[in-house]
């Protein structure tokens, strides 16, 4: 099997893997899936993600289809580097291989401009035309005309707050604090039309490549608020050259007044996803973010 054959017959990839016709090397690939580098007969490589055998449950229906749809939609904008989807099957996803490189200043500047261009590409509504996932959790992508605050509260905060409380990661007092943020969400401002967002843009989902570019991977893509992407990018210490990325973004498309004060509000979504997925280890991050949102302090100091 070479790359041309794979593009023409993507459904054959599992058969070739079963019969060990492709060299497969494990690589790092995030917290949810097993990842590998597959070397084809023509010497080219592809990146593949599969549902781990030890996950304890089958792959959620539509899991890889959602990621593939998001990658294609982001790539359609022609703005930022996004890997080509080669194979999208219920049990695996294979993408073009991106050679890793070192973070550079010029790449950061270029990425800041490209991210602004991606967001400008827009979306027909909040949400998306395909069912969503963030990590292993479902994301409500039901298209919604907004306004943004009500949509964000209903589709991006409340579902993960409930999961976090039901799973024991957050207490009733923690939930009350987050509910205060939700009750006041109209007061924070910043309402904008839907942007074309990555949706899970913590720094680990930036791939710095050997061609001096920044590539977007592992999206939960949808129509959302551009400040959410940028707030998530500041989590867990931020990416290399974060200040240059933000400066280039601001030069290309300045953010609305008060955006710094809204950073904790936008971060609250991904932090609640973390308590829902990974438990009480992220409880303090959620409560700090909620307090900062209510106080308008705009801090972004969460460690992963």
CSV table of C-alpha atoms in Angstrom, one decimal:
chain,number,residue,atom,x,y,z
A,1,UNK,CA,0.0,0.0,0.0
A,2,UNK,CA,1.3,3.4,-1.0
A,3,UNK,CA,-0.2,6.9,-0.4
A,4,UNK,CA,-2.0,7.0,-3.7
A,5,UNK,CA,-3.6,3.6,-3.1
A,6,UNK,CA,-4.6,4.7,0.4
A,7,UNK,CA,-6.3,7.8,-0.9
A,8,UNK,CA,-8.2,5.7,-3.4
A,9,UNK,CA,-9.1,2.8,-1.1
A,10,UNK,CA,-9.2,4.2,2.5
A,11,UNK,CA,-11.5,1.4,3.6
A,12,UNK,CA,-8.6,-1.1,3.1
A,13,UNK,CA,-6.4,0.3,5.8
A,14,UNK,CA,-7.8,-2.0,8.6
A,15,UNK,CA,-7.2,-5.1,6.5
A,16,UNK,CA,-3.6,-4.1,5.8
A,17,UNK,CA,-3.1,-3.5,9.6
A,18,UNK,CA,-4.7,-6.8,10.5
A,19,UNK,CA,-2.3,-8.7,8.2
A,20,UNK,CA,0.7,-6.6,9.3
A,21,UNK,CA,1.3,-5.3,5.9
A,22,UNK,CA,2.2,-1.8,7.2
A,23,UNK,CA,4.9,-0.9,9.6
A,24,UNK,CA,3.4,0.7,12.7
A,25,UNK,CA,5.2,2.6,15.4
A,26,UNK,CA,3.5,4.0,18.5
A,27,UNK,CA,3.8,7.8,19.0
A,28,UNK,CA,2.4,10.2,21.5
A,29,UNK,CA,-1.2,11.2,20.6
A,30,UNK,CA,-3.0,12.8,23.5
A,31,UNK,CA,-5.0,11.6,26.5
A,32,UNK,CA,-7.9,9.7,24.8
A,33,UNK,CA,-6.7,7.7,21.7
A,34,UNK,CA,-3.8,5.4,20.9
A,35,UNK,CA,-1.7,7.0,18.1
A,36,UNK,CA,0.9,5.5,15.7
A,37,UNK,CA,3.0,6.4,12.7
A,38,UNK,CA,2.3,4.1,9.8
A,39,UNK,CA,5.0,3.7,7.1
A,40,UNK,CA,3.7,2.8,3.7
A,41,UNK,CA,5.4,0.9,0.9
A,42,UNK,CA,6.5,4.1,-0.9
A,43,UNK,CA,8.3,5.3,2.3
A,44,UNK,CA,5.7,7.9,3.2
A,45,UNK,CA,4.1,8.1,6.6
A,46,UNK,CA,0.6,8.7,8.0
A,47,UNK,CA,-0.5,9.5,11.5
A,48,UNK,CA,-3.3,7.2,12.8
A,49,UNK,CA,-5.5,7.3,15.8
A,50,UNK,CA,-7.5,4.4,17.2
A,51,UNK,CA,-9.7,3.8,20.2
A,52,UNK,CA,-7.6,2.1,22.9
A,53,UNK,CA,-8.3,-1.6,23.4
A,54,UNK,CA,-8.1,-1.1,27.2
A,55,UNK,CA,-10.7,1.8,27.2
A,56,UNK,CA,-13.3,-0.5,28.8
A,57,UNK,CA,-16.0,0.5,26.3
A,58,UNK,CA,-16.4,0.7,22.5
A,59,UNK,CA,-15.6,3.7,20.5
A,60,UNK,CA,-18.5,6.2,20.8
A,61,UNK,CA,-20.6,6.3,17.7
A,62,UNK,CA,-19.5,9.1,15.4
A,63,UNK,CA,-16.3,9.9,17.4
A,64,UNK,CA,-13.8,9.8,14.5
A,65,UNK,CA,-16.3,11.1,12.0
A,66,UNK,CA,-16.7,14.3,14.2
A,67,UNK,CA,-13.0,14.9,14.2
A,68,UNK,CA,-12.7,14.3,10.5
A,69,UNK,CA,-15.6,16.7,9.8
A,70,UNK,CA,-14.0,19.3,12.0
A,71,UNK,CA,-10.6,19.0,10.4
A,72,UNK,CA,-12.0,19.3,6.9
A,73,UNK,CA,-14.1,22.3,7.8
A,74,UNK,CA,-11.1,24.1,9.3
A,75,UNK,CA,-9.0,23.2,6.3
A,76,UNK,CA,-11.6,24.5,3.9
A,77,UNK,CA,-11.0,28.0,5.2
A,78,UNK,CA,-7.5,28.0,3.7
A,79,UNK,CA,-6.2,30.0,6.6
A,80,UNK,CA,-4.1,27.9,9.0
A,81,UNK,CA,-2.3,24.6,8.4
A,82,UNK,CA,-4.5,21.6,9.1
A,83,UNK,CA,-3.6,18.0,8.3
A,84,UNK,CA,-5.4,16.3,5.4
A,85,UNK,CA,-7.8,13.6,6.4
A,86,UNK,CA,-6.8,10.4,4.5
A,87,UNK,CA,-9.0,7.8,6.2
A,88,UNK,CA,-12.1,8.3,8.4
A,89,UNK,CA,-13.6,5.1,9.5
A,90,UNK,CA,-15.7,4.2,12.6
A,91,UNK,CA,-12.7,2.6,14.3
A,92,UNK,CA,-9.8,4.8,13.2
A,93,UNK,CA,-8.7,8.1,11.7
A,94,UNK,CA,-5.6,8.5,9.5
A,95,UNK,CA,-4.1,11.9,8.6
A,96,UNK,CA,-1.1,13.2,6.7
A,97,UNK,CA,2.1,13.0,8.6
A,98,UNK,CA,3.5,16.3,9.9
A,99,UNK,CA,7.2,16.2,10.8
A,100,UNK,CA,7.8,17.8,14.2
A,101,UNK,CA,10.0,20.8,14.6
A,102,UNK,CA,11.1,23.5,17.1
A,103,UNK,CA,8.9,26.4,18.0
A,104,UNK,CA,10.1,29.6,16.3
A,105,UNK,CA,9.2,33.3,16.5
A,106,UNK,CA,8.4,33.7,12.8
A,107,UNK,CA,6.1,30.6,12.9
A,108,UNK,CA,4.4,32.1,16.0
A,109,UNK,CA,3.8,35.4,14.2
A,110,UNK,CA,2.5,33.7,11.1
A,111,UNK,CA,0.2,31.5,13.2
A,112,UNK,CA,-1.3,34.5,15.0
A,113,UNK,CA,-2.2,36.0,11.7
A,114,UNK,CA,-3.6,32.7,10.3
A,115,UNK,CA,-5.7,32.1,13.4
A,116,UNK,CA,-7.3,35.5,13.0
A,117,UNK,CA,-8.0,34.6,9.3
A,118,UNK,CA,-9.5,31.2,10.4
A,119,UNK,CA,-11.9,32.9,12.8
A,120,UNK,CA,-12.9,35.5,10.2
A,121,UNK,CA,-14.0,32.7,7.9
A,122,UNK,CA,-17.0,32.4,10.2
A,123,UNK,CA,-19.8,29.9,10.6
A,124,UNK,CA,-23.5,29.8,9.7
A,125,UNK,CA,-24.5,29.4,13.4
A,126,UNK,CA,-23.1,28.5,16.7
A,127,UNK,CA,-22.6,24.8,16.8
A,128,UNK,CA,-22.0,22.7,13.7
A,129,UNK,CA,-23.8,20.5,11.2
A,130,UNK,CA,-22.3,17.3,12.6
A,131,UNK,CA,-22.6,15.8,16.2
A,132,UNK,CA,-19.7,16.9,18.2
A,133,UNK,CA,-17.2,15.6,20.7
A,134,UNK,CA,-14.6,17.2,23.0
A,135,UNK,CA,-12.2,14.6,24.2
A,136,UNK,CA,-14.3,11.5,24.7
A,137,UNK,CA,-17.4,13.5,25.7
A,138,UNK,CA,-20.3,14.5,23.4
A,139,UNK,CA,-20.6,18.2,22.6
A,140,UNK,CA,-24.0,19.6,21.7
A,141,UNK,CA,-23.5,21.0,18.2
A,142,UNK,CA,-27.2,21.7,17.5
A,143,UNK,CA,-27.0,24.8,15.3
A,144,UNK,CA,-28.1,27.9,17.2
A,145,UNK,CA,-28.5,31.5,16.0
A,146,UNK,CA,-27.5,32.8,19.4
A,147,UNK,CA,-27.0,35.3,21.0
A,148,UNK,CA,-23.7,33.8,22.1
A,149,UNK,CA,-24.0,34.1,25.9
A,150,UNK,CA,-27.2,32.0,26.1
A,151,UNK,CA,-25.8,29.4,23.7
A,152,UNK,CA,-22.5,29.2,25.5
A,153,UNK,CA,-24.2,28.7,28.9
A,154,UNK,CA,-26.6,26.1,27.5
A,155,UNK,CA,-24.3,24.1,25.2
A,156,UNK,CA,-20.8,24.6,26.6
A,157,UNK,CA,-21.1,25.1,30.4
A,158,UNK,CA,-24.2,23.4,31.8
A,159,UNK,CA,-23.7,19.9,30.3
A,160,UNK,CA,-20.1,19.6,31.7
A,161,UNK,CA,-21.1,21.2,35.1
A,162,UNK,CA,-23.7,18.5,35.5
A,163,UNK,CA,-21.3,15.7,34.5
A,164,UNK,CA,-18.7,17.0,36.9
A,165,UNK,CA,-21.2,17.1,39.8
A,166,UNK,CA,-22.7,13.7,39.0
A,167,UNK,CA,-19.2,12.3,38.8
A,168,UNK,CA,-18.2,13.7,42.2
A,169,UNK,CA,-15.5,16.0,40.8
A,170,UNK,CA,-17.3,19.2,42.0
A,171,UNK,CA,-19.3,19.8,45.1
A,172,UNK,CA,-22.7,21.4,45.4
A,173,UNK,CA,-21.0,24.6,46.6
A,174,UNK,CA,-18.7,24.5,43.5
A,175,UNK,CA,-21.8,24.1,41.3
A,176,UNK,CA,-23.5,27.1,42.9
A,177,UNK,CA,-20.4,29.2,42.1
A,178,UNK,CA,-20.4,28.2,38.5
A,179,UNK,CA,-24.2,28.7,38.3
A,180,UNK,CA,-23.6,32.3,39.5
A,181,UNK,CA,-21.4,32.8,36.4
A,182,UNK,CA,-24.1,31.3,34.2
A,183,UNK,CA,-26.8,33.5,35.8
A,184,UNK,CA,-24.8,36.6,35.1
A,185,UNK,CA,-23.5,35.6,31.7
A,186,UNK,CA,-25.3,38.4,29.9
A,187,UNK,CA,-23.4,40.9,32.0
A,188,UNK,CA,-19.9,40.0,30.7
A,189,UNK,CA,-20.4,41.4,27.2
A,190,UNK,CA,-18.4,40.4,24.2
A,191,UNK,CA,-21.2,39.0,22.1
A,192,UNK,CA,-20.1,38.4,18.5
A,193,UNK,CA,-21.3,36.5,15.4
A,194,UNK,CA,-20.1,32.9,15.3
A,195,UNK,CA,-16.4,32.4,14.3
A,196,UNK,CA,-14.9,29.3,12.8
A,197,UNK,CA,-13.1,28.0,15.9
A,198,UNK,CA,-10.9,25.0,16.8
A,199,UNK,CA,-12.9,24.5,20.0
A,200,UNK,CA,-10.2,22.6,22.0
A,201,UNK,CA,-7.2,24.9,21.5
A,202,UNK,CA,-5.1,24.2,24.5
A,203,UNK,CA,-1.4,24.5,23.7
A,204,UNK,CA,-1.0,20.7,23.3
A,205,UNK,CA,-3.2,20.9,20.1
A,206,UNK,CA,-0.7,23.0,18.3
A,207,UNK,CA,1.9,21.1,16.3
A,208,UNK,CA,5.1,23.0,15.5
A,209,UNK,CA,6.4,21.4,12.3
A,210,UNK,CA,9.7,21.0,10.6
A,211,UNK,CA,8.5,23.4,7.8
A,212,UNK,CA,8.4,26.3,10.3
A,213,UNK,CA,4.6,26.4,10.6
A,214,UNK,CA,2.1,25.8,13.3
A,215,UNK,CA,-0.6,23.1,12.5
A,216,UNK,CA,-3.9,22.6,14.2
A,217,UNK,CA,-4.7,19.1,15.4
A,218,UNK,CA,-7.4,17.3,17.6
A,219,UNK,CA,-10.2,19.9,17.1
A,220,UNK,CA,-13.7,20.1,18.5
A,221,UNK,CA,-14.5,22.5,15.6
A,222,UNK,CA,-17.7,24.4,15.5
A,223,UNK,CA,-19.1,27.9,15.2
A,224,UNK,CA,-18.2,29.6,18.5
A,225,UNK,CA,-16.6,32.7,20.0
A,226,UNK,CA,-13.1,33.5,18.9
A,227,UNK,CA,-12.2,34.6,22.4
A,228,UNK,CA,-12.8,31.0,23.5
A,229,UNK,CA,-10.0,29.7,21.3
A,230,UNK,CA,-7.7,32.4,22.5
A,231,UNK,CA,-8.5,31.9,26.2
A,232,UNK,CA,-8.0,28.1,25.9
A,233,UNK,CA,-4.6,28.8,24.3
A,234,UNK,CA,-3.5,30.6,27.5
A,235,UNK,CA,-4.3,27.5,29.6
A,236,UNK,CA,-1.6,25.2,31.1
A,237,UNK,CA,1.2,27.7,30.8
A,238,UNK,CA,0.4,28.7,27.2
A,239,UNK,CA,2.4,27.8,24.0
A,240,UNK,CA,5.9,28.9,23.2
A,241,UNK,CA,6.0,32.5,22.0
A,242,UNK,CA,2.5,33.1,23.2
A,243,UNK,CA,3.0,36.8,23.4
A,244,UNK,CA,4.0,36.9,19.7
A,245,UNK,CA,1.0,34.8,18.7
A,246,UNK,CA,-1.4,37.2,20.5
A,247,UNK,CA,0.3,40.4,19.2
A,248,UNK,CA,0.1,39.1,15.6
A,249,UNK,CA,-3.6,38.2,16.1
A,250,UNK,CA,-4.4,41.5,17.6
A,251,UNK,CA,-2.7,43.3,14.7
A,252,UNK,CA,-4.8,41.3,12.2
A,253,UNK,CA,-8.1,41.4,14.0
A,254,UNK,CA,-8.2,43.4,17.3
A,255,UNK,CA,-10.3,41.9,20.1
A,256,UNK,CA,-13.3,43.7,21.6
A,257,UNK,CA,-12.9,45.8,24.7
A,258,UNK,CA,-12.9,43.9,27.9
A,259,UNK,CA,-11.6,40.6,26.4
A,260,UNK,CA,-9.0,40.1,29.1
A,261,UNK,CA,-11.7,40.2,31.8
A,262,UNK,CA,-13.6,37.5,29.9
A,263,UNK,CA,-10.7,35.1,29.7
A,264,UNK,CA,-11.7,33.1,32.8
A,265,UNK,CA,-15.3,32.8,31.5
A,266,UNK,CA,-14.1,31.4,28.2
A,267,UNK,CA,-11.7,29.0,29.9
A,268,UNK,CA,-14.4,27.7,32.2
A,269,UNK,CA,-15.7,25.5,29.4
A,270,UNK,CA,-12.6,23.5,28.9
A,271,UNK,CA,-11.9,23.3,32.6
A,272,UNK,CA,-15.4,21.9,33.2
A,273,UNK,CA,-14.6,19.3,30.5
A,274,UNK,CA,-11.5,18.4,32.4
A,275,UNK,CA,-13.4,17.8,35.7
A,276,UNK,CA,-16.0,15.8,33.8
A,277,UNK,CA,-13.3,13.7,32.1
A,278,UNK,CA,-10.5,13.5,34.7
A,279,UNK,CA,-12.1,14.2,38.0
A,280,UNK,CA,-11.4,16.4,41.0
A,281,UNK,CA,-7.8,17.1,40.1
A,282,UNK,CA,-9.1,20.1,38.2
A,283,UNK,CA,-11.6,21.3,40.8
A,284,UNK,CA,-9.5,24.2,42.0
A,285,UNK,CA,-9.0,25.4,38.5
A,286,UNK,CA,-12.7,25.5,37.9
A,287,UNK,CA,-13.5,27.3,41.1
A,288,UNK,CA,-10.7,29.8,40.5
A,289,UNK,CA,-11.8,30.5,37.0
A,290,UNK,CA,-15.4,31.0,38.1
A,291,UNK,CA,-14.4,33.4,40.8
A,292,UNK,CA,-12.1,35.3,38.4
A,293,UNK,CA,-15.0,35.5,35.9
A,294,UNK,CA,-17.3,37.0,38.5
A,295,UNK,CA,-14.6,39.4,39.7
A,296,UNK,CA,-13.5,40.4,36.2
A,297,UNK,CA,-9.8,39.8,37.0
A,298,UNK,CA,-9.0,38.0,33.7
A,299,UNK,CA,-6.3,35.7,35.1
A,300,UNK,CA,-5.0,32.8,33.1
A,301,UNK,CA,-2.6,30.8,35.3
A,302,UNK,CA,-3.9,27.2,35.3
A,303,UNK,CA,-1.3,24.4,35.3
A,304,UNK,CA,-1.9,21.1,33.7
